[in-house]
Structures are given as structure tokens and as C-alpha cells.
Amino acid sequence: MILSLLLSSFLTLVELNCENLFDCKHDSLKQDSEWTPASVRHWTPSRYWQKVNRIGQTILSCQEEGIPDLVALVEVENDSVLFDLTHRSLLRNAGYQYLMTESPDERGIDVALLYQPLTFHPLCYEMFRITPLEGMRPTRDILYVKGETLHNDTLHVFVVHAPSRYGGEKATRPNRQLVITRLIQVIDSLSPDAKVIVVGDFNDDADSPALRFLESHALKNVTREAKGTHGAKATYRYQGEWGSIDHVFVSPVLLDCVEQAYINDAPFLLEEDQKYGGVKPFRTYNGMRYQQGFSDHLPLVVRFRFE
């Protein structure tokens, strides 16, 4: 009984970019043809189900005992994928429920929040649309979930997937700034002592103008120094260089509640980087070559303690 009470005072949050968690059916309203059996990727049902179970395995590996309470997912296609992940994969006995966006993203990519109903009870949720700048492609909505923990702490959780750098970092910088500006507008509408968590793939490093702007509004990047224990220096590796574009920010009132912030780089999530040396995330595809991996991003893990 005492052990149960001690464990219940903790809340574990995981953030993971799933690297194209698409089903293998074409949506005529989206540009998802490459994720079908007839495409150059040969995205068959067997490959899809292996991918779903790989993501489930990744999530389960983020906590030694029990399961993470909240899991923010990026690059998930639709409700069918989330249902398969939570009800038909290795996670089927975990009891997860989920909330997700229905964004205008041209490829059909969305964000989602898995939650464990025993430890987090959603009170309301909302999706915030981003009005594109001229020449900017539609992007993902921001997912907002307000909920209560087991100890009646009210959390305001925002899941973000900012626009990519495709077309050049500098040229696309205003697109990411637009998302952060919209995010801050919503956060500023909350009470000053609100317990806010902002999590996701920002496609920007911690010192980018957009994320410095976010921190100037009293949000602290608690994963800035996050590292793994098996060679990962960040969540993502490109051409031999580690870089963190996945982040977790919290409001000042939550800072003292953060017990740990680290990268889950379990050995099975890594592969040898034969070109640049060291290790890198074991991704599903290397270019167009299917290699049965997990994701090109490693999961971030933040452990909170509430008194």
C-alpha cells in the first residue's frame, strides 16, 4: 500500500516522433500515396503492423515499472492508427486512451496524446488551427488538453509539431515562429500560475529564435541538456550530427516538480552509424530502403513528482 502511494506521486511524460506512422490505405483527400502497398515503399499491412508494434515497444521501454502516464505522439496519420496502437498492438493491455488533432496538413499528419485514465483525467481539449502565411503549406494543429492528475493537480498540456525546414532553415523560420506565436497567445490566456507543459517536435534547436521567444514567456526547456545512456547526445541525428528538435517546456510553477529529463536510447532503438561512426536512431526506412526499424527520433522522457 505504501509503495503504491509512493509510485502514484510520480507522473511520467514521453514525447516521440513516430516517423510516418501511416496506415496502408490511400486517403483521397491527402497526399499519402507513398504509404500504400503499390507505392515505391511497398507499405504493406505486415510492415504497417510491425511498425505499430515497434512504436508500442518503444513506449513500453520508457519506464522500467508500469507504463508512462502521458505520451505525446508526432507524425501519426489518423484515428485508425491510434486505435490500432492502443487496442491491437503491444500496448493493448496498457489501458491507454487518446486525443488527437484533425489537421489540414497535406500529407495527413497529426499529433496525439495518449493518457492513462487511472492517473490522468482529461477535463477538456481543443485544437488550435494555424492560419498559414502567404506561400506556406497548411500545418498541424496544436493539441491542447486540460486534465487532472491523481493528486488533483490540473495540467495544461500542449502538443506541437511545427513546420519542417524543407526549403531551408532561414526561409522557413517564419513558419515556425507563427506556430510559437499562436501557442503563446493561448498560454497567455491561462492564469499566471497555470501548470503548463508544452511538448513536441519543434523542428528547431533550443537556441533558435522561435524557441528563445517561447522561453522569454517564462517557459523553461527542461530537456535542453537531456542525454541518453547508450551514446545518444540528442533525439535526432542527421549526417553524423546530433541535434535536438524535440523538446519539453514547463511553466515556472512546475520546475520543482521535474525529477528527471532524459533520452531513452535503449540499445534496440539504435544502430551503428557506418558512415559517420557512433550510433544513430534505428529508423524504419533508410531513404527508400526498408530496414524494419523503429523511428528516426528517440523518445524524450520527463518524470514529474507531485507532493
Short mmCIF file of C-alpha atoms in Angstrom, two decimals:
data_model
loop_
_atom_site.label_atom_id
_atom_site.label_comp_id
_atom_site.label_asym_id
_atom_site.label_seq_id
_atom_site.Cartn_x
_atom_site.Cartn_y
_atom_site.Cartn_z
CA MET A 1 0.00 0.00 0.00
CA ILE A 2 2.81 2.41 0.92
CA LEU A 3 4.69 1.54 -2.28
CA SER A 4 1.53 2.19 -4.29
CA LEU A 5 1.14 5.64 -2.74
CA LEU A 6 4.78 6.49 -3.41
CA LEU A 7 4.55 5.43 -7.04
CA SER A 8 1.32 7.36 -7.57
CA SER A 9 3.04 10.65 -6.70
CA PHE A 10 5.03 10.40 -9.92
CA LEU A 11 3.89 11.17 -13.45
CA THR A 12 5.91 10.16 -16.49
CA LEU A 13 5.62 12.02 -19.80
CA VAL A 14 7.05 10.67 -23.05
CA GLU A 15 7.42 12.53 -26.35
CA LEU A 16 8.02 10.57 -29.55
CA ASN A 17 8.09 11.44 -33.23
CA CYS A 18 6.88 8.16 -34.76
CA GLU A 19 8.43 8.75 -38.21
CA ASN A 20 5.47 8.39 -40.53
CA LEU A 21 3.01 6.21 -38.64
CA PHE A 22 0.66 5.82 -41.61
CA ASP A 23 -1.84 3.08 -42.31
CA CYS A 24 -1.56 1.46 -45.75
CA LYS A 25 -4.82 2.83 -47.19
CA HIS A 26 -4.96 5.82 -49.51
CA ASP A 27 -6.97 8.82 -48.31
CA SER A 28 -8.19 10.60 -51.43
CA LEU A 29 -8.11 13.93 -49.57
CA LYS A 30 -4.45 13.60 -48.55
CA GLN A 31 -1.08 13.19 -50.22
CA ASP A 32 -0.34 9.79 -48.70
CA SER A 33 0.07 7.60 -51.79
CA GLU A 34 3.64 6.64 -50.91
CA TRP A 35 2.28 4.80 -47.85
CA THR A 36 0.36 2.15 -49.77
CA PRO A 37 1.26 -1.40 -50.87
CA ALA A 38 1.56 -0.38 -54.54
CA SER A 39 3.93 2.52 -53.86
CA VAL A 40 7.70 2.55 -54.14
CA ARG A 41 7.85 1.96 -50.38
CA HIS A 42 5.69 -1.18 -50.62
CA TRP A 43 3.94 -0.18 -47.40
CA THR A 44 2.09 -3.44 -46.84
CA PRO A 45 -0.18 -4.49 -43.95
CA SER A 46 2.61 -6.64 -42.49
CA ARG A 47 5.01 -3.71 -42.49
CA TYR A 48 2.33 -1.47 -41.01
CA TRP A 49 1.60 -3.86 -38.13
CA GLN A 50 5.27 -4.32 -37.42
CA LYS A 51 5.62 -0.54 -37.26
CA VAL A 52 2.66 -0.22 -34.88
CA ASN A 53 4.18 -2.82 -32.57
CA ARG A 54 7.60 -1.15 -32.82
CA ILE A 55 6.06 2.10 -31.57
CA GLY A 56 4.32 0.20 -28.78
CA GLN A 57 7.57 -1.45 -27.79
CA THR A 58 9.31 1.93 -27.75
CA ILE A 59 6.71 3.43 -25.43
CA LEU A 60 6.79 0.46 -23.04
CA SER A 61 10.58 0.68 -22.82
CA CYS A 62 10.42 4.26 -21.50
CA GLN A 63 9.55 3.15 -17.96
CA GLU A 64 11.04 0.23 -16.04
CA GLU A 65 7.97 -0.34 -13.87
CA GLY A 66 4.45 0.31 -15.08
CA ILE A 67 3.76 2.45 -18.14
CA PRO A 68 4.16 6.16 -18.93
CA ASP A 69 1.16 8.24 -17.87
CA LEU A 70 1.20 10.62 -20.84
CA VAL A 71 2.62 10.02 -24.31
CA ALA A 72 2.77 12.88 -26.83
CA LEU A 73 2.99 11.46 -30.34
CA VAL A 74 4.01 13.26 -33.51
CA GLU A 75 3.58 12.05 -37.12
CA VAL A 76 0.51 9.88 -36.68
CA GLU A 77 -1.94 9.74 -39.56
CA ASN A 78 -5.43 9.21 -38.21
CA ASP A 79 -7.79 7.75 -35.64
CA SER A 80 -7.49 4.25 -37.12
CA VAL A 81 -3.75 4.22 -36.48
CA LEU A 82 -4.22 5.40 -32.89
CA PHE A 83 -6.92 2.78 -32.29
CA ASP A 84 -4.64 0.03 -33.62
CA LEU A 85 -1.77 1.28 -31.47
CA THR A 86 -3.77 1.44 -28.25
CA HIS A 87 -6.08 -1.56 -28.75
CA ARG A 88 -4.33 -4.03 -31.08
CA SER A 89 -0.59 -3.64 -30.53
CA LEU A 90 1.78 -4.47 -27.69
CA LEU A 91 0.03 -1.61 -25.85
CA ARG A 92 -3.37 -3.33 -25.92
CA ASN A 93 -3.27 -4.23 -22.21
CA ALA A 94 -1.97 -0.82 -21.09
CA GLY A 95 -5.41 0.80 -20.99
CA TYR A 96 -4.41 3.92 -22.91
CA GLN A 97 -6.99 6.31 -24.26
CA TYR A 98 -6.14 9.12 -26.63
CA LEU A 99 -6.99 12.52 -28.05
CA MET A 100 -5.72 13.76 -31.40
CA THR A 101 -5.98 16.58 -33.91
CA GLU A 102 -7.63 16.61 -37.34
CA SER A 103 -5.27 18.98 -39.09
CA PRO A 104 -5.25 20.36 -42.65
CA ASP A 105 -1.71 19.05 -43.17
CA GLU A 106 -1.49 17.98 -46.82
CA ARG A 107 0.04 14.60 -46.04
CA GLY A 108 -2.47 13.88 -43.28
CA ILE A 109 -0.01 14.08 -40.40
CA ASP A 110 -1.39 14.83 -36.93
CA VAL A 111 -0.37 14.87 -33.27
CA ALA A 112 -1.91 12.95 -30.39
CA LEU A 113 -1.81 12.49 -26.65
CA LEU A 114 -2.13 9.05 -25.11
CA TYR A 115 -3.15 9.09 -21.46
CA GLN A 116 -3.59 6.56 -18.70
CA PRO A 117 -7.10 7.17 -17.25
CA LEU A 118 -6.05 5.90 -13.82
CA THR A 119 -3.53 8.72 -13.42
CA PHE A 120 -4.74 11.50 -15.75
CA HIS A 121 -8.33 12.60 -16.30
CA PRO A 122 -8.96 14.98 -19.23
CA LEU A 123 -11.36 17.80 -18.40
CA CYS A 124 -11.47 19.34 -21.86
CA TYR A 125 -9.46 19.52 -25.06
CA GLU A 126 -9.19 21.79 -28.07
CA MET A 127 -7.37 22.02 -31.38
CA PHE A 128 -5.84 25.34 -32.38
CA ARG A 129 -5.60 25.93 -36.11
CA ILE A 130 -2.63 27.79 -37.61
CA THR A 131 -3.57 30.23 -40.37
CA PRO A 132 -0.75 29.84 -42.94
CA LEU A 133 1.38 32.71 -44.11
CA GLU A 134 1.38 33.51 -47.81
CA GLY A 135 3.05 30.65 -49.67
CA MET A 136 3.10 28.42 -46.58
CA ARG A 137 1.59 24.95 -46.72
CA PRO A 138 -1.11 24.07 -44.16
CA THR A 139 0.46 22.68 -40.99
CA ARG A 140 -0.52 20.68 -37.95
CA ASP A 141 -2.96 22.00 -35.37
CA ILE A 142 -1.79 22.48 -31.79
CA LEU A 143 -3.46 19.97 -29.46
CA TYR A 144 -4.47 21.33 -26.06
CA VAL A 145 -5.59 19.03 -23.24
CA LYS A 146 -6.55 20.20 -19.77
CA GLY A 147 -6.65 17.42 -17.20
CA GLU A 148 -6.25 16.39 -13.58
CA THR A 149 -3.63 14.09 -12.12
CA LEU A 150 -4.25 11.54 -9.41
CA HIS A 151 -3.36 14.19 -6.81
CA ASN A 152 -5.78 16.79 -8.25
CA ASP A 153 -3.09 18.84 -9.93
CA THR A 154 -4.52 20.49 -13.04
CA LEU A 155 -2.18 20.28 -16.02
CA HIS A 156 -2.44 22.18 -19.29
CA VAL A 157 -0.71 20.07 -21.95
CA PHE A 158 0.08 21.36 -25.45
CA VAL A 159 1.35 19.01 -28.17
CA VAL A 160 3.14 20.71 -31.08
CA HIS A 161 4.56 19.65 -34.43
CA ALA A 162 5.99 22.78 -36.02
CA PRO A 163 6.61 23.11 -39.78
CA SER A 164 9.73 21.45 -41.16
CA ARG A 165 12.86 23.11 -42.50
CA TYR A 166 12.17 21.83 -46.01
CA GLY A 167 13.14 24.69 -48.32
CA GLY A 168 15.86 25.94 -45.97
CA GLU A 169 16.04 26.78 -42.27
CA LYS A 170 16.10 30.54 -42.73
CA ALA A 171 13.39 30.61 -45.39
CA THR A 172 11.03 28.53 -43.25
CA ARG A 173 11.82 30.22 -39.94
CA PRO A 174 8.72 32.50 -40.06
CA ASN A 175 6.52 29.39 -40.35
CA ARG A 176 7.76 28.01 -37.05
CA GLN A 177 7.63 31.43 -35.43
CA LEU A 178 3.98 31.62 -36.44
CA VAL A 179 3.20 28.43 -34.54
CA ILE A 180 5.02 29.63 -31.43
CA THR A 181 3.22 32.98 -31.55
CA ARG A 182 -0.15 31.22 -31.72
CA LEU A 183 0.89 28.93 -28.87
CA ILE A 184 1.89 31.85 -26.66
CA GLN A 185 -1.43 33.59 -27.33
CA VAL A 186 -3.26 30.60 -25.91
CA ILE A 187 -0.92 30.15 -22.94
CA ASP A 188 -1.17 33.85 -22.06
CA SER A 189 -4.94 33.41 -21.78
CA LEU A 190 -4.44 30.98 -18.86
CA SER A 191 -3.92 32.07 -15.27
CA PRO A 192 -0.34 33.11 -14.38
CA ASP A 193 0.07 30.14 -12.02
CA ALA A 194 -1.20 27.53 -14.51
CA LYS A 195 0.79 24.30 -14.67
CA VAL A 196 1.71 24.23 -18.35
CA ILE A 197 3.56 21.55 -20.32
CA VAL A 198 4.48 22.19 -23.96
CA VAL A 199 5.84 19.16 -25.75
CA GLY A 200 6.58 18.05 -29.29
CA ASP A 201 8.77 18.25 -32.37
CA PHE A 202 9.56 21.92 -32.98
CA ASN A 203 11.92 21.34 -35.93
CA ASP A 204 14.21 23.83 -34.18
CA ASP A 205 17.07 23.54 -31.75
CA ALA A 206 16.89 25.03 -28.25
CA ASP A 207 18.67 28.26 -29.24
CA SER A 208 16.57 29.04 -32.31
CA PRO A 209 14.78 32.41 -32.41
CA ALA A 210 11.35 30.78 -32.09
CA LEU A 211 12.24 28.75 -29.00
CA ARG A 212 14.10 31.63 -27.38
CA PHE A 213 10.90 33.64 -27.89
CA LEU A 214 8.95 30.86 -26.17
CA GLU A 215 11.34 30.88 -23.22
CA SER A 216 11.03 34.67 -22.97
CA HIS A 217 7.42 34.00 -21.94
CA ALA A 218 8.51 32.25 -18.75
CA LEU A 219 8.58 28.70 -20.11
CA LYS A 220 11.63 26.58 -19.27
CA ASN A 221 13.11 23.99 -21.60
CA VAL A 222 13.66 21.11 -19.15
CA THR A 223 15.08 18.81 -21.85
CA ARG A 224 17.76 21.20 -23.10
CA GLU A 225 20.53 19.07 -21.55
CA ALA A 226 18.81 15.70 -21.95
CA LYS A 227 21.12 12.84 -22.95
CA GLY A 228 20.90 9.10 -23.34
CA THR A 229 22.97 6.44 -21.64
CA HIS A 230 24.00 4.43 -24.72
CA GLY A 231 25.54 7.12 -26.91
CA ALA A 232 22.67 9.43 -27.85
CA LYS A 233 23.54 13.09 -27.40
CA ALA A 234 20.17 14.27 -28.71
CA THR A 235 16.93 12.83 -30.11
CA TYR A 236 17.83 13.07 -33.80
CA ARG A 237 20.94 12.57 -35.92
CA TYR A 238 21.48 13.96 -39.41
CA GLN A 239 24.68 13.41 -41.42
CA GLY A 240 26.57 12.43 -38.29
CA GLU A 241 25.48 15.43 -36.21
CA TRP A 242 23.23 15.03 -33.17
CA GLY A 243 20.53 17.64 -32.77
CA SER A 244 17.52 18.00 -30.50
CA ILE A 245 14.44 19.27 -32.27
CA ASP A 246 12.13 17.53 -29.78
CA HIS A 247 11.60 19.47 -26.55
CA VAL A 248 9.57 19.69 -23.36
CA PHE A 249 8.87 23.11 -21.80
CA VAL A 250 7.17 23.74 -18.47
CA SER A 251 5.86 26.81 -16.66
CA PRO A 252 7.76 28.07 -13.58
CA VAL A 253 5.34 26.50 -11.10
CA LEU A 254 6.24 23.04 -12.47
CA LEU A 255 10.01 23.40 -12.42
CA ASP A 256 10.45 21.99 -8.93
CA CYS A 257 8.30 19.01 -9.89
CA VAL A 258 10.72 17.81 -12.57
CA GLU A 259 12.68 14.84 -11.18
CA GLN A 260 14.36 13.62 -14.38
CA ALA A 261 14.60 14.52 -18.06
CA TYR A 262 16.45 12.19 -20.39
CA ILE A 263 16.51 10.46 -23.77
CA ASN A 264 15.53 6.82 -23.98
CA ASP A 265 18.27 5.36 -26.15
CA ALA A 266 17.80 1.71 -25.29
CA PRO A 267 20.21 -0.35 -27.46
CA PHE A 268 17.41 -1.84 -29.58
CA LEU A 269 16.42 1.71 -30.66
CA LEU A 270 19.91 2.34 -32.07
CA GLU A 271 22.04 1.11 -34.94
CA GLU A 272 25.66 1.64 -35.90
CA ASP A 273 26.30 4.72 -37.98
CA GLN A 274 28.59 3.12 -40.54
CA LYS A 275 29.29 6.34 -42.44
CA TYR A 276 29.96 8.79 -39.59
CA GLY A 277 30.75 6.50 -36.68
CA GLY A 278 28.99 6.04 -33.37
CA VAL A 279 25.29 5.24 -33.25
CA LYS A 280 22.09 6.71 -34.62
CA PRO A 281 18.34 6.06 -34.24
CA PHE A 282 17.28 2.80 -35.89
CA ARG A 283 14.71 4.16 -38.30
CA THR A 284 12.04 2.37 -40.36
CA TYR A 285 13.41 3.42 -43.74
CA ASN A 286 16.88 4.49 -44.82
CA GLY A 287 15.92 6.50 -47.86
CA MET A 288 13.60 4.13 -49.70
CA ARG A 289 15.21 1.01 -48.24
CA TYR A 290 13.02 -0.69 -45.66
CA GLN A 291 15.08 -1.80 -42.65
CA GLN A 292 12.46 -2.77 -40.05
CA GLY A 293 13.50 -0.12 -37.55
CA PHE A 294 11.57 1.99 -35.06
CA SER A 295 11.85 5.73 -35.74
CA ASP A 296 14.36 8.35 -36.83
CA HIS A 297 13.74 10.09 -33.49
CA LEU A 298 14.43 8.82 -29.99
CA PRO A 299 11.85 9.36 -27.24
CA LEU A 300 12.18 12.08 -24.63
CA VAL A 301 11.20 11.14 -21.09
CA VAL A 302 10.34 13.60 -18.31
CA ARG A 303 9.44 12.36 -14.85
CA PHE A 304 7.46 14.64 -12.55
CA ARG A 305 6.84 14.31 -8.82
CA PHE A 306 3.78 15.86 -7.24
CA GLU A 307 3.52 16.17 -3.47
#
